């Protein structure tokens, strides 16, 4: 009976240690290297002691802490080196020698020296080749796990062990195997599809740019086309899921539930289940119904939002460089990430490598620190022959090492602060440029020559303190959230339900606080760009201005955000569907052009995520423009009344729609505000 946790198909390439070698490489052995080099005549990987694969070091280093060699065949019997050495039949020792390192030639060498030098395994067990690795021949008989008709085995050191230990070791060895194979297959997919991924991202960039340009001239038509296209794309997704669901009816294995199947590294397995396509279809139906209902209830408000988008299109049209400004923000964010990552790596590697004594039998030196250079000549090996000096962790005993976690925490805090400052700089720059458009009485004649660069210069010269203060507040909240997530991770194994409940409440509260501060900061930066006041004054003025126009905030601002979300959804969905049909070779014209892939979801997900980031970059400019114009519009209503002495600064097209209907405020209401 084949064990269920072992792979059923051999890998086309074998992963040894941390690299892939082809089938024609000759075998060599390096005493300092525990992984073998592949030999065509010896195609199977043999573990000296597979039980050690259950060690926690497997999860740290992704390799079993035991010697591994290539063999021509897997062992088919129970045998220890002591029994083979003591046998009077030379063939027994010769058979055993094929599982020793290639340099082992001296058959007369004392067994204790052979085992100490790790030239031969202490024991061999009946094994079967799976995925070109020798795994224990595990089978179940009447619910009892057995290996070679035995439930226990001799470990070669005079002890009897249960075969369940072999099972645990084989499971961890299989984790290493599957993780490496998955990582290498994903890497292979990127190597053969990277240029197609770039082409997909370029298509997303061109589509986003064309959409923004068309929005400049055909805002009303483009918004309605966008709405219809989103509905059609979602409708096609529902139709495709239904067709796949119907096509799998009656096929063998298609009725297996997701719960029974469990987690599989090959995601293509899930696409052969009817339940998968049913789940996709239900999700898309829910999204489709929600969007249609929102459009029905907001149909009148969408007309008003379109007017605001038209005004934003005119502003962006006069400041076209604003569409490229997110690249500057992205570059500065990359510098922040590089600074944080390099500092974190430097701090992590500034520790000293700590080695400790590991052993299987009782030993008084177990867990003590040791030095690999002098370990073999110390008294430890004499008193504990099976002891090993292995790497444990990076650390130290000095004051620097004790407070290293504090430095890492400060590094994370600085990363949040710098990243928020860069984002704030981009927001106040765009807000200043678009505010110069709104407050120009004769548009665009009264606008500065280079509004974007002028706004960027003002932000750096006059407002860095305000931006740093606003970023500091947000960074503190984000660090608190990270701390709460860390505590939640540490308390997962605890049974204190009250502590878990309290932690969940705190996480929810600080999540809401972070969202509120981001909203407040964004509008405060707009007021800073317009009036040049400090952060606290700007935040207070922006908050009360929005509260006095809360209906407009809920109706106009959020409806435009919803429309922009539909635009991003349209671009991402269209490019994603195109990538799906291309990489699954369903487009006949380019069927032979698509690269062969292990997992076609790798490039598809990459294209989808990249397309969303690109579309978000373009639409974020429009979003900032709409927020700036909306806040300026509210301020314009309170400062002016449309008379010749105090005329509105808004364009006639904007005032025609925003100052009529239910949204038109009375003068008394304005005066009270």
PDB file of N, CA and C in Angstrom, residues 432-487:
ATOM      1  N   UNK A 432      -1.768  69.880  -4.521  1.00  0.00           N
ATOM      2  CA  UNK A 432      -1.389  71.255  -4.827  1.00  0.00           C
ATOM      3  C   UNK A 432      -1.538  71.581  -6.300  1.00  0.00           C
ATOM      4  N   UNK A 433      -1.199  70.620  -7.162  1.00  0.00           N
ATOM      5  CA  UNK A 433      -1.313  70.857  -8.605  1.00  0.00           C
ATOM      6  C   UNK A 433      -2.776  70.990  -9.020  1.00  0.00           C
ATOM      7  N   UNK A 434      -3.632  70.091  -8.523  1.00  0.00           N
ATOM      8  CA  UNK A 434      -5.044  70.138  -8.917  1.00  0.00           C
ATOM      9  C   UNK A 434      -5.769  71.302  -8.243  1.00  0.00           C
ATOM     10  N   UNK A 435      -5.325  71.698  -7.058  1.00  0.00           N
ATOM     11  CA  UNK A 435      -5.926  72.865  -6.411  1.00  0.00           C
ATOM     12  C   UNK A 435      -5.611  74.136  -7.199  1.00  0.00           C
ATOM     13  N   UNK A 436      -4.414  74.205  -7.780  1.00  0.00           N
ATOM     14  CA  UNK A 436      -4.076  75.374  -8.603  1.00  0.00           C
ATOM     15  C   UNK A 436      -4.979  75.456  -9.831  1.00  0.00           C
ATOM     16  N   UNK A 437      -5.465  74.306 -10.297  1.00  0.00           N
ATOM     17  CA  UNK A 437      -6.422  74.332 -11.416  1.00  0.00           C
ATOM     18  C   UNK A 437      -7.777  74.846 -10.952  1.00  0.00           C
ATOM     19  N   UNK A 438      -8.255  74.333  -9.804  1.00  0.00           N
ATOM     20  CA  UNK A 438      -9.597  74.723  -9.351  1.00  0.00           C
ATOM     21  C   UNK A 438      -9.657  76.206  -9.013  1.00  0.00           C
ATOM     22  N   UNK A 439      -8.661  76.720  -8.308  1.00  0.00           N
ATOM     23  CA  UNK A 439      -8.713  78.102  -7.847  1.00  0.00           C
ATOM     24  C   UNK A 439      -8.214  79.094  -8.898  1.00  0.00           C
ATOM     25  N   UNK A 440      -7.968  78.619 -10.106  1.00  0.00           N
ATOM     26  CA  UNK A 440      -7.669  79.526 -11.223  1.00  0.00           C
ATOM     27  C   UNK A 440      -9.002  80.047 -11.771  1.00  0.00           C
ATOM     28  N   UNK A 441      -9.227  81.348 -11.709  1.00  0.00           N
ATOM     29  CA  UNK A 441     -10.527  81.891 -12.130  1.00  0.00           C
ATOM     30  C   UNK A 441     -10.734  81.704 -13.630  1.00  0.00           C
ATOM     31  N   UNK A 442      -9.679  81.932 -14.389  1.00  0.00           N
ATOM     32  CA  UNK A 442      -9.736  81.676 -15.829  1.00  0.00           C
ATOM     33  C   UNK A 442      -8.875  80.450 -16.123  1.00  0.00           C
ATOM     34  N   UNK A 443      -9.521  79.349 -16.367  1.00  0.00           N
ATOM     35  CA  UNK A 443      -8.821  78.073 -16.576  1.00  0.00           C
ATOM     36  C   UNK A 443      -8.539  77.906 -18.072  1.00  0.00           C
ATOM     37  N   UNK A 444      -7.350  77.584 -18.478  1.00  0.00           N
ATOM     38  CA  UNK A 444      -6.144  77.356 -17.655  1.00  0.00           C
ATOM     39  C   UNK A 444      -5.192  78.543 -17.638  1.00  0.00           C
ATOM     40  N   UNK A 445      -5.694  79.740 -18.042  1.00  0.00           N
ATOM     41  CA  UNK A 445      -4.789  80.886 -18.191  1.00  0.00           C
ATOM     42  C   UNK A 445      -4.160  81.300 -16.867  1.00  0.00           C
ATOM     43  N   UNK A 446      -4.911  81.197 -15.772  1.00  0.00           N
ATOM     44  CA  UNK A 446      -4.404  81.639 -14.471  1.00  0.00           C
ATOM     45  C   UNK A 446      -3.605  80.563 -13.738  1.00  0.00           C
ATOM     46  N   UNK A 447      -3.406  79.418 -14.371  1.00  0.00           N
ATOM     47  CA  UNK A 447      -2.626  78.347 -13.743  1.00  0.00           C
ATOM     48  C   UNK A 447      -1.132  78.635 -13.874  1.00  0.00           C
ATOM     49  N   UNK A 448      -0.304  78.193 -12.926  1.00  0.00           N
ATOM     50  CA  UNK A 448       1.154  78.361 -13.070  1.00  0.00           C
ATOM     51  C   UNK A 448       1.671  77.556 -14.255  1.00  0.00           C
ATOM     52  N   UNK A 449       2.862  77.909 -14.714  1.00  0.00           N
ATOM     53  CA  UNK A 449       3.410  77.264 -15.920  1.00  0.00           C
ATOM     54  C   UNK A 449       3.640  75.772 -15.703  1.00  0.00           C
ATOM     55  N   UNK A 450       4.209  75.413 -14.570  1.00  0.00           N
ATOM     56  CA  UNK A 450       4.469  74.001 -14.261  1.00  0.00           C
ATOM     57  C   UNK A 450       3.838  73.683 -12.902  1.00  0.00           C
ATOM     58  N   UNK A 451       2.542  73.434 -12.894  1.00  0.00           N
ATOM     59  CA  UNK A 451       1.842  73.276 -11.613  1.00  0.00           C
ATOM     60  C   UNK A 451       2.341  72.091 -10.789  1.00  0.00           C
ATOM     61  N   UNK A 452       2.709  70.990 -11.440  1.00  0.00           N
ATOM     62  CA  UNK A 452       3.137  69.809 -10.687  1.00  0.00           C
ATOM     63  C   UNK A 452       4.490  70.050 -10.017  1.00  0.00           C
ATOM     64  N   UNK A 453       5.439  70.613 -10.783  1.00  0.00           N
ATOM     65  CA  UNK A 453       6.766  70.861 -10.219  1.00  0.00           C
ATOM     66  C   UNK A 453       6.714  71.973  -9.168  1.00  0.00           C
ATOM     67  N   UNK A 454       5.858  72.969  -9.394  1.00  0.00           N
ATOM     68  CA  UNK A 454       5.714  74.036  -8.395  1.00  0.00           C
ATOM     69  C   UNK A 454       5.164  73.481  -7.094  1.00  0.00           C
ATOM     70  N   UNK A 455       4.173  72.591  -7.209  1.00  0.00           N
ATOM     71  CA  UNK A 455       3.590  71.990  -6.009  1.00  0.00           C
ATOM     72  C   UNK A 455       4.603  71.098  -5.289  1.00  0.00           C
ATOM     73  N   UNK A 456       5.404  70.365  -6.060  1.00  0.00           N
ATOM     74  CA  UNK A 456       6.420  69.498  -5.461  1.00  0.00           C
ATOM     75  C   UNK A 456       7.457  70.340  -4.709  1.00  0.00           C
ATOM     76  N   UNK A 457       7.856  71.455  -5.297  1.00  0.00           N
ATOM     77  CA  UNK A 457       8.820  72.335  -4.637  1.00  0.00           C
ATOM     78  C   UNK A 457       8.263  72.935  -3.357  1.00  0.00           C
ATOM     79  N   UNK A 458       6.995  73.366  -3.390  1.00  0.00           N
ATOM     80  CA  UNK A 458       6.379  73.928  -2.176  1.00  0.00           C
ATOM     81  C   UNK A 458       6.289  72.875  -1.072  1.00  0.00           C
ATOM     82  N   UNK A 459       5.966  71.644  -1.467  1.00  0.00           N
ATOM     83  CA  UNK A 459       5.841  70.575  -0.466  1.00  0.00           C
ATOM     84  C   UNK A 459       7.175  70.316   0.227  1.00  0.00           C
ATOM     85  N   UNK A 460       8.250  70.280  -0.558  1.00  0.00           N
ATOM     86  CA  UNK A 460       9.566  70.018   0.033  1.00  0.00           C
ATOM     87  C   UNK A 460      10.063  71.204   0.853  1.00  0.00           C
ATOM     88  N   UNK A 461       9.737  72.418   0.419  1.00  0.00           N
ATOM     89  CA  UNK A 461      10.297  73.605   1.074  1.00  0.00           C
ATOM     90  C   UNK A 461       9.524  73.999   2.331  1.00  0.00           C
ATOM     91  N   UNK A 462       8.192  73.865   2.299  1.00  0.00           N
ATOM     92  CA  UNK A 462       7.388  74.416   3.388  1.00  0.00           C
ATOM     93  C   UNK A 462       6.648  73.371   4.231  1.00  0.00           C
ATOM     94  N   UNK A 463       6.411  72.191   3.681  1.00  0.00           N
ATOM     95  CA  UNK A 463       5.465  71.278   4.344  1.00  0.00           C
ATOM     96  C   UNK A 463       6.069  69.957   4.803  1.00  0.00           C
ATOM     97  N   UNK A 464       7.384  69.816   4.794  1.00  0.00           N
ATOM     98  CA  UNK A 464       7.967  68.525   5.201  1.00  0.00           C
ATOM     99  C   UNK A 464       7.666  68.202   6.667  1.00  0.00           C
ATOM    100  N   UNK A 465       7.630  69.220   7.515  1.00  0.00           N
ATOM    101  CA  UNK A 465       7.325  68.972   8.927  1.00  0.00           C
ATOM    102  C   UNK A 465       5.911  68.459   9.119  1.00  0.00           C
ATOM    103  N   UNK A 466       4.945  69.072   8.422  1.00  0.00           N
ATOM    104  CA  UNK A 466       3.557  68.629   8.527  1.00  0.00           C
ATOM    105  C   UNK A 466       3.396  67.213   7.990  1.00  0.00           C
ATOM    106  N   UNK A 467       4.058  66.923   6.876  1.00  0.00           N
ATOM    107  CA  UNK A 467       3.970  65.575   6.297  1.00  0.00           C
ATOM    108  C   UNK A 467       4.607  64.545   7.224  1.00  0.00           C
ATOM    109  N   UNK A 468       5.735  64.910   7.832  1.00  0.00           N
ATOM    110  CA  UNK A 468       6.405  63.979   8.739  1.00  0.00           C
ATOM    111  C   UNK A 468       5.552  63.720   9.978  1.00  0.00           C
ATOM    112  N   UNK A 469       4.863  64.760  10.480  1.00  0.00           N
ATOM    113  CA  UNK A 469       4.031  64.579  11.673  1.00  0.00           C
ATOM    114  C   UNK A 469       2.826  63.684  11.369  1.00  0.00           C
ATOM    115  N   UNK A 470       2.161  63.938  10.250  1.00  0.00           N
ATOM    116  CA  UNK A 470       1.038  63.089   9.872  1.00  0.00           C
ATOM    117  C   UNK A 470       1.464  61.655   9.619  1.00  0.00           C
ATOM    118  N   UNK A 471       2.628  61.462   8.999  1.00  0.00           N
ATOM    119  CA  UNK A 471       3.148  60.112   8.750  1.00  0.00           C
ATOM    120  C   UNK A 471       3.523  59.426  10.054  1.00  0.00           C
ATOM    121  N   UNK A 472       4.021  60.207  11.015  1.00  0.00           N
ATOM    122  CA  UNK A 472       4.400  59.644  12.316  1.00  0.00           C
ATOM    123  C   UNK A 472       3.186  59.060  13.036  1.00  0.00           C
ATOM    124  N   UNK A 473       2.085  59.799  13.041  1.00  0.00           N
ATOM    125  CA  UNK A 473       0.871  59.305  13.711  1.00  0.00           C
ATOM    126  C   UNK A 473       0.409  57.996  13.085  1.00  0.00           C
ATOM    127  N   UNK A 474       0.391  57.952  11.760  1.00  0.00           N
ATOM    128  CA  UNK A 474      -0.044  56.736  11.065  1.00  0.00           C
ATOM    129  C   UNK A 474       0.923  55.588  11.306  1.00  0.00           C
ATOM    130  N   UNK A 475       2.225  55.884  11.337  1.00  0.00           N
ATOM    131  CA  UNK A 475       3.231  54.834  11.560  1.00  0.00           C
ATOM    132  C   UNK A 475       3.090  54.223  12.951  1.00  0.00           C
ATOM    133  N   UNK A 476       2.789  55.056  13.952  1.00  0.00           N
ATOM    134  CA  UNK A 476       2.613  54.531  15.318  1.00  0.00           C
ATOM    135  C   UNK A 476       1.457  53.543  15.368  1.00  0.00           C
ATOM    136  N   UNK A 477       0.349  53.906  14.733  1.00  0.00           N
ATOM    137  CA  UNK A 477      -0.814  53.006  14.713  1.00  0.00           C
ATOM    138  C   UNK A 477      -0.475  51.715  13.977  1.00  0.00           C
ATOM    139  N   UNK A 478       0.256  51.809  12.869  1.00  0.00           N
ATOM    140  CA  UNK A 478       0.609  50.610  12.100  1.00  0.00           C
ATOM    141  C   UNK A 478       1.553  49.704  12.881  1.00  0.00           C
ATOM    142  N   UNK A 479       2.483  50.287  13.613  1.00  0.00           N
ATOM    143  CA  UNK A 479       3.386  49.474  14.430  1.00  0.00           C
ATOM    144  C   UNK A 479       2.621  48.768  15.545  1.00  0.00           C
ATOM    145  N   UNK A 480       1.643  49.464  16.112  1.00  0.00           N
ATOM    146  CA  UNK A 480       0.807  48.821  17.143  1.00  0.00           C
ATOM    147  C   UNK A 480       0.053  47.643  16.537  1.00  0.00           C
ATOM    148  N   UNK A 481      -0.431  47.796  15.326  1.00  0.00           N
ATOM    149  CA  UNK A 481      -1.133  46.694  14.661  1.00  0.00           C
ATOM    150  C   UNK A 481      -0.204  45.516  14.407  1.00  0.00           C
ATOM    151  N   UNK A 482       1.027  45.806  14.000  1.00  0.00           N
ATOM    152  CA  UNK A 482       2.003  44.729  13.794  1.00  0.00           C
ATOM    153  C   UNK A 482       2.287  44.015  15.112  1.00  0.00           C
ATOM    154  N   UNK A 483       2.405  44.782  16.184  1.00  0.00           N
ATOM    155  CA  UNK A 483       2.641  44.174  17.498  1.00  0.00           C
ATOM    156  C   UNK A 483       1.477  43.275  17.912  1.00  0.00           C
ATOM    157  N   UNK A 484       0.258  43.730  17.661  1.00  0.00           N
ATOM    158  CA  UNK A 484      -0.912  42.918  17.988  1.00  0.00           C
ATOM    159  C   UNK A 484      -0.949  41.634  17.159  1.00  0.00           C
ATOM    160  N   UNK A 485      -0.557  41.728  15.890  1.00  0.00           N
ATOM    161  CA  UNK A 485      -0.507  40.519  15.050  1.00  0.00           C
ATOM    162  C   UNK A 485       0.547  39.545  15.576  1.00  0.00           C
ATOM    163  N   UNK A 486       1.665  40.084  16.029  1.00  0.00           N
ATOM    164  CA  UNK A 486       2.715  39.233  16.593  1.00  0.00           C
ATOM    165  C   UNK A 486       2.223  38.539  17.865  1.00  0.00           C
ATOM    166  N   UNK A 487       1.542  39.296  18.728  1.00  0.00           N
ATOM    167  CA  UNK A 487       1.004  38.698  19.952  1.00  0.00           C
ATOM    168  C   UNK A 487      -0.060  37.660  19.639  1.00  0.00           C
TER     169      UNK A 487
END
